[in-house]
């Protein structure tokens, strides 16, 4: 009901909509309309009530409420079903639970805050309340299990294109799953998979985007390496608008991958990469080596030319890569 009231108010822009009109349109009493308006105000919606004329929606709160996402979402199926929570341990965990109970392809799980956000390589992910976009989507791609990392590549391209469409933001993809800005981490992506031999049941792509966190939102060890969109953006942006853009990009890229194959996605990934052509340090279990990142292959593996000239394919799950400046002890 509140979703429909908001739609009506939005549809009228800055023209007031009377309580009577809303009650007729939605088939409820005027008292019910008044109560819903009060609840919306409590949720943070700024609704002006003008005597004898009606209500005007002045401003929506900075929350990732499903009705807010829906109001700017342009996808066909991705994010059309939304699980929204104010605070969860991890949106990936919730998404996996819902996927295990048979949710739709394209389900979106989004939270304002994560109490135990998960990063790659068993690290955590700091997710302060309403200071970022912490979300997971469930996909059921017709890829082979060994191709699941294609989902991470798709997501990285979808996110980097969306953040870079905000004026002042120029981010790049660090293989396999980071998006960096000025060498600092803006976005992390954690892809988890449930598969059987030769078949993916589902993939959960979890994405964390720092949008407006300040240094005090982070513990010391993260403060120096994190950055937020708001630190560099030179125009206003909203979290909900950015999320809707990412979902649209992801749906378009995913459909392109299914119809045209993965080559066009890899082409875009390469354009946004800050890893290719770089000297890198590969830290894999039991071995560390230096080399040059040459390319990624069809399955998203990084092709590194080692110092002895040998080519090595690097699997994302196993390694950390750092700029080779680490050779001089610049990166620890
Ligand atoms: C990384 O860079 O290590 C990956 C970080 C991924 C963080 C996101 S936030 C939303 C989703 N839920 C999680 O628990 N993790 C991912």
Short mmCIF file of N, CA and C in Angstrom, two decimals, residues 91-167:
data_model
loop_
_atom_site.label_atom_id
_atom_site.label_comp_id
_atom_site.label_asym_id
_atom_site.label_seq_id
_atom_site.Cartn_x
_atom_site.Cartn_y
_atom_site.Cartn_z
N UNK A 91 25.07 -10.24 3.39
CA UNK A 91 24.05 -10.42 2.35
C UNK A 91 24.33 -11.69 1.54
N UNK A 92 25.60 -12.08 1.44
CA UNK A 92 25.90 -13.33 0.72
C UNK A 92 25.29 -14.53 1.44
N UNK A 93 25.38 -14.52 2.76
CA UNK A 93 24.83 -15.64 3.54
C UNK A 93 23.32 -15.71 3.35
N UNK A 94 22.66 -14.55 3.42
CA UNK A 94 21.20 -14.53 3.24
C UNK A 94 20.86 -15.01 1.83
N UNK A 95 21.61 -14.51 0.85
CA UNK A 95 21.32 -14.89 -0.55
C UNK A 95 21.48 -16.40 -0.75
N UNK A 96 22.50 -16.98 -0.12
CA UNK A 96 22.71 -18.43 -0.27
C UNK A 96 21.55 -19.20 0.36
N UNK A 97 21.08 -18.71 1.54
CA UNK A 97 19.95 -19.38 2.19
C UNK A 97 18.73 -19.34 1.28
N UNK A 98 18.47 -18.16 0.69
CA UNK A 98 17.29 -18.03 -0.18
C UNK A 98 17.46 -18.85 -1.45
N UNK A 99 18.69 -18.91 -1.96
CA UNK A 99 18.95 -19.72 -3.16
C UNK A 99 18.74 -21.20 -2.84
N UNK A 100 19.16 -21.61 -1.65
CA UNK A 100 18.97 -23.02 -1.27
C UNK A 100 17.50 -23.37 -1.15
N UNK A 101 16.66 -22.36 -0.84
CA UNK A 101 15.22 -22.67 -0.79
C UNK A 101 14.53 -22.37 -2.12
N UNK A 102 15.34 -22.19 -3.18
CA UNK A 102 14.76 -22.15 -4.53
C UNK A 102 14.30 -20.78 -5.00
N UNK A 103 15.00 -19.72 -4.61
CA UNK A 103 14.59 -18.38 -5.06
C UNK A 103 14.79 -18.23 -6.57
N UNK A 104 14.22 -17.13 -7.08
CA UNK A 104 14.31 -16.86 -8.52
C UNK A 104 15.72 -16.46 -8.94
N UNK A 105 16.01 -16.70 -10.22
CA UNK A 105 17.20 -16.13 -10.84
C UNK A 105 17.05 -14.61 -10.77
N UNK A 106 18.08 -13.92 -10.29
CA UNK A 106 18.03 -12.45 -10.28
C UNK A 106 17.62 -11.84 -8.96
N UNK A 107 17.42 -12.67 -7.92
CA UNK A 107 17.06 -12.11 -6.61
C UNK A 107 18.15 -11.16 -6.12
N UNK A 108 17.72 -10.06 -5.53
CA UNK A 108 18.65 -9.09 -4.94
C UNK A 108 18.48 -9.09 -3.42
N UNK A 109 19.59 -9.24 -2.71
CA UNK A 109 19.58 -9.09 -1.24
C UNK A 109 20.40 -7.85 -0.93
N UNK A 110 19.81 -6.91 -0.20
CA UNK A 110 20.53 -5.67 0.07
C UNK A 110 20.31 -5.27 1.53
N UNK A 111 21.35 -4.73 2.14
CA UNK A 111 21.25 -4.33 3.54
C UNK A 111 21.92 -2.97 3.73
N UNK A 112 21.46 -2.24 4.73
CA UNK A 112 22.10 -0.95 5.04
C UNK A 112 23.43 -1.19 5.77
N UNK A 113 23.49 -2.32 6.47
CA UNK A 113 24.67 -2.59 7.30
C UNK A 113 24.90 -4.10 7.37
N UNK A 114 26.16 -4.51 7.42
CA UNK A 114 26.47 -5.93 7.64
C UNK A 114 27.30 -6.04 8.92
N UNK A 115 26.86 -6.95 9.79
CA UNK A 115 27.58 -7.13 11.05
C UNK A 115 28.80 -8.01 10.87
N UNK A 116 28.77 -8.89 9.87
CA UNK A 116 29.89 -9.81 9.64
C UNK A 116 30.08 -9.96 8.14
N UNK A 117 30.29 -8.83 7.46
CA UNK A 117 30.50 -8.85 6.01
C UNK A 117 31.72 -9.70 5.69
N UNK A 118 31.63 -10.46 4.58
CA UNK A 118 32.71 -11.39 4.23
C UNK A 118 33.49 -10.86 3.03
N UNK A 119 34.81 -10.96 3.14
CA UNK A 119 35.68 -10.61 2.01
C UNK A 119 36.31 -11.87 1.46
N UNK A 120 37.15 -11.68 0.45
CA UNK A 120 37.84 -12.81 -0.15
C UNK A 120 38.92 -13.31 0.80
N UNK A 121 39.38 -14.52 0.56
CA UNK A 121 40.48 -15.12 1.33
C UNK A 121 40.21 -15.05 2.83
N UNK A 122 38.95 -15.33 3.21
CA UNK A 122 38.50 -15.37 4.62
C UNK A 122 38.67 -14.06 5.37
N UNK A 123 38.79 -12.98 4.64
CA UNK A 123 38.87 -11.69 5.32
C UNK A 123 37.46 -11.19 5.60
N UNK A 124 37.37 -10.13 6.39
CA UNK A 124 36.06 -9.52 6.65
C UNK A 124 35.83 -8.36 5.70
N UNK A 125 34.67 -7.77 5.81
CA UNK A 125 34.37 -6.59 4.98
C UNK A 125 33.60 -5.60 5.85
N UNK A 126 34.19 -4.47 6.12
CA UNK A 126 33.58 -3.46 6.98
C UNK A 126 32.42 -2.81 6.23
N UNK A 127 31.23 -2.85 6.83
CA UNK A 127 30.02 -2.40 6.12
C UNK A 127 29.17 -1.50 7.01
N UNK A 128 29.62 -0.26 7.27
CA UNK A 128 28.88 0.61 8.19
C UNK A 128 27.51 1.05 7.65
N UNK A 129 26.62 1.37 8.58
CA UNK A 129 25.21 1.65 8.26
C UNK A 129 25.05 2.80 7.25
N UNK A 130 24.44 2.47 6.11
CA UNK A 130 24.10 3.46 5.07
C UNK A 130 25.31 4.23 4.53
N UNK A 131 26.50 3.66 4.70
CA UNK A 131 27.71 4.33 4.20
C UNK A 131 28.24 3.67 2.93
N UNK A 132 27.48 2.68 2.46
CA UNK A 132 27.91 1.98 1.25
C UNK A 132 26.73 1.23 0.68
N UNK A 133 27.00 0.48 -0.37
CA UNK A 133 25.96 -0.40 -0.94
C UNK A 133 26.47 -1.81 -0.75
N UNK A 134 25.80 -2.55 0.10
CA UNK A 134 26.21 -3.92 0.41
C UNK A 134 25.12 -4.82 -0.15
N UNK A 135 25.42 -5.53 -1.21
CA UNK A 135 24.34 -6.31 -1.83
C UNK A 135 24.87 -7.59 -2.49
N UNK A 136 23.93 -8.51 -2.67
CA UNK A 136 24.25 -9.78 -3.34
C UNK A 136 23.14 -10.09 -4.33
N UNK A 137 23.53 -10.67 -5.46
CA UNK A 137 22.51 -11.13 -6.39
C UNK A 137 22.70 -12.63 -6.63
N UNK A 138 21.57 -13.30 -6.84
CA UNK A 138 21.62 -14.74 -7.13
C UNK A 138 21.42 -14.91 -8.63
N UNK A 139 22.38 -15.58 -9.26
CA UNK A 139 22.25 -15.89 -10.69
C UNK A 139 22.32 -17.40 -10.88
N UNK A 140 21.66 -17.86 -11.92
CA UNK A 140 21.71 -19.29 -12.24
C UNK A 140 22.20 -19.41 -13.68
N UNK A 141 23.48 -19.16 -13.88
CA UNK A 141 23.99 -19.09 -15.26
C UNK A 141 24.22 -20.48 -15.86
N UNK A 142 24.07 -20.57 -17.19
CA UNK A 142 24.31 -21.85 -17.83
C UNK A 142 25.80 -22.08 -18.11
N UNK A 143 26.66 -21.59 -17.20
CA UNK A 143 28.10 -21.79 -17.36
C UNK A 143 28.50 -23.09 -16.68
N UNK A 144 29.68 -23.58 -17.05
CA UNK A 144 30.24 -24.71 -16.33
C UNK A 144 30.81 -24.20 -15.01
N UNK A 145 30.89 -25.06 -13.98
CA UNK A 145 31.42 -24.58 -12.69
C UNK A 145 32.77 -23.88 -12.82
N UNK A 146 33.63 -24.40 -13.72
CA UNK A 146 34.96 -23.77 -13.85
C UNK A 146 34.90 -22.39 -14.52
N UNK A 147 33.72 -22.05 -15.00
CA UNK A 147 33.57 -20.73 -15.64
C UNK A 147 32.91 -19.72 -14.71
N UNK A 148 32.70 -20.12 -13.46
CA UNK A 148 31.94 -19.24 -12.55
C UNK A 148 32.59 -17.88 -12.36
N UNK A 149 33.93 -17.84 -12.51
CA UNK A 149 34.59 -16.55 -12.30
C UNK A 149 34.19 -15.53 -13.37
N UNK A 150 33.55 -16.01 -14.45
CA UNK A 150 33.01 -15.07 -15.43
C UNK A 150 32.02 -14.11 -14.75
N UNK A 151 31.32 -14.65 -13.73
CA UNK A 151 30.34 -13.81 -13.03
C UNK A 151 31.02 -12.65 -12.33
N UNK A 152 32.20 -12.91 -11.75
CA UNK A 152 32.94 -11.84 -11.07
C UNK A 152 33.37 -10.78 -12.09
N UNK A 153 33.82 -11.25 -13.26
CA UNK A 153 34.26 -10.31 -14.30
C UNK A 153 33.09 -9.46 -14.78
N UNK A 154 31.93 -10.12 -14.96
CA UNK A 154 30.73 -9.39 -15.38
C UNK A 154 30.38 -8.32 -14.36
N UNK A 155 30.41 -8.72 -13.09
CA UNK A 155 30.02 -7.78 -12.04
C UNK A 155 31.00 -6.62 -11.97
N UNK A 156 32.29 -6.92 -12.12
CA UNK A 156 33.29 -5.85 -12.04
C UNK A 156 33.06 -4.82 -13.15
N UNK A 157 32.77 -5.30 -14.36
CA UNK A 157 32.53 -4.36 -15.47
C UNK A 157 31.26 -3.56 -15.21
N UNK A 158 30.21 -4.25 -14.72
CA UNK A 158 28.94 -3.57 -14.46
C UNK A 158 29.14 -2.45 -13.42
N UNK A 159 29.91 -2.75 -12.38
CA UNK A 159 30.08 -1.76 -11.31
C UNK A 159 30.99 -0.61 -11.76
N UNK A 160 32.10 -0.94 -12.42
CA UNK A 160 33.04 0.12 -12.78
C UNK A 160 32.38 1.09 -13.77
N UNK A 161 31.56 0.55 -14.68
CA UNK A 161 30.88 1.44 -15.64
C UNK A 161 29.92 2.37 -14.90
N UNK A 162 29.22 1.82 -13.92
CA UNK A 162 28.24 2.65 -13.19
C UNK A 162 28.93 3.70 -12.33
N UNK A 163 29.97 3.33 -11.59
CA UNK A 163 30.62 4.35 -10.73
C UNK A 163 31.31 5.41 -11.60
N UNK A 164 31.86 4.97 -12.73
CA UNK A 164 32.56 5.94 -13.59
C UNK A 164 31.61 6.87 -14.32
N UNK A 165 30.32 6.56 -14.27
CA UNK A 165 29.37 7.50 -14.91
C UNK A 165 29.05 8.67 -13.97
N UNK A 166 29.55 8.59 -12.74
CA UNK A 166 29.40 9.73 -11.81
C UNK A 166 30.57 10.67 -12.06
N UNK A 167 30.28 11.94 -12.25
CA UNK A 167 31.36 12.90 -12.57
C UNK A 167 32.42 12.92 -11.49
#
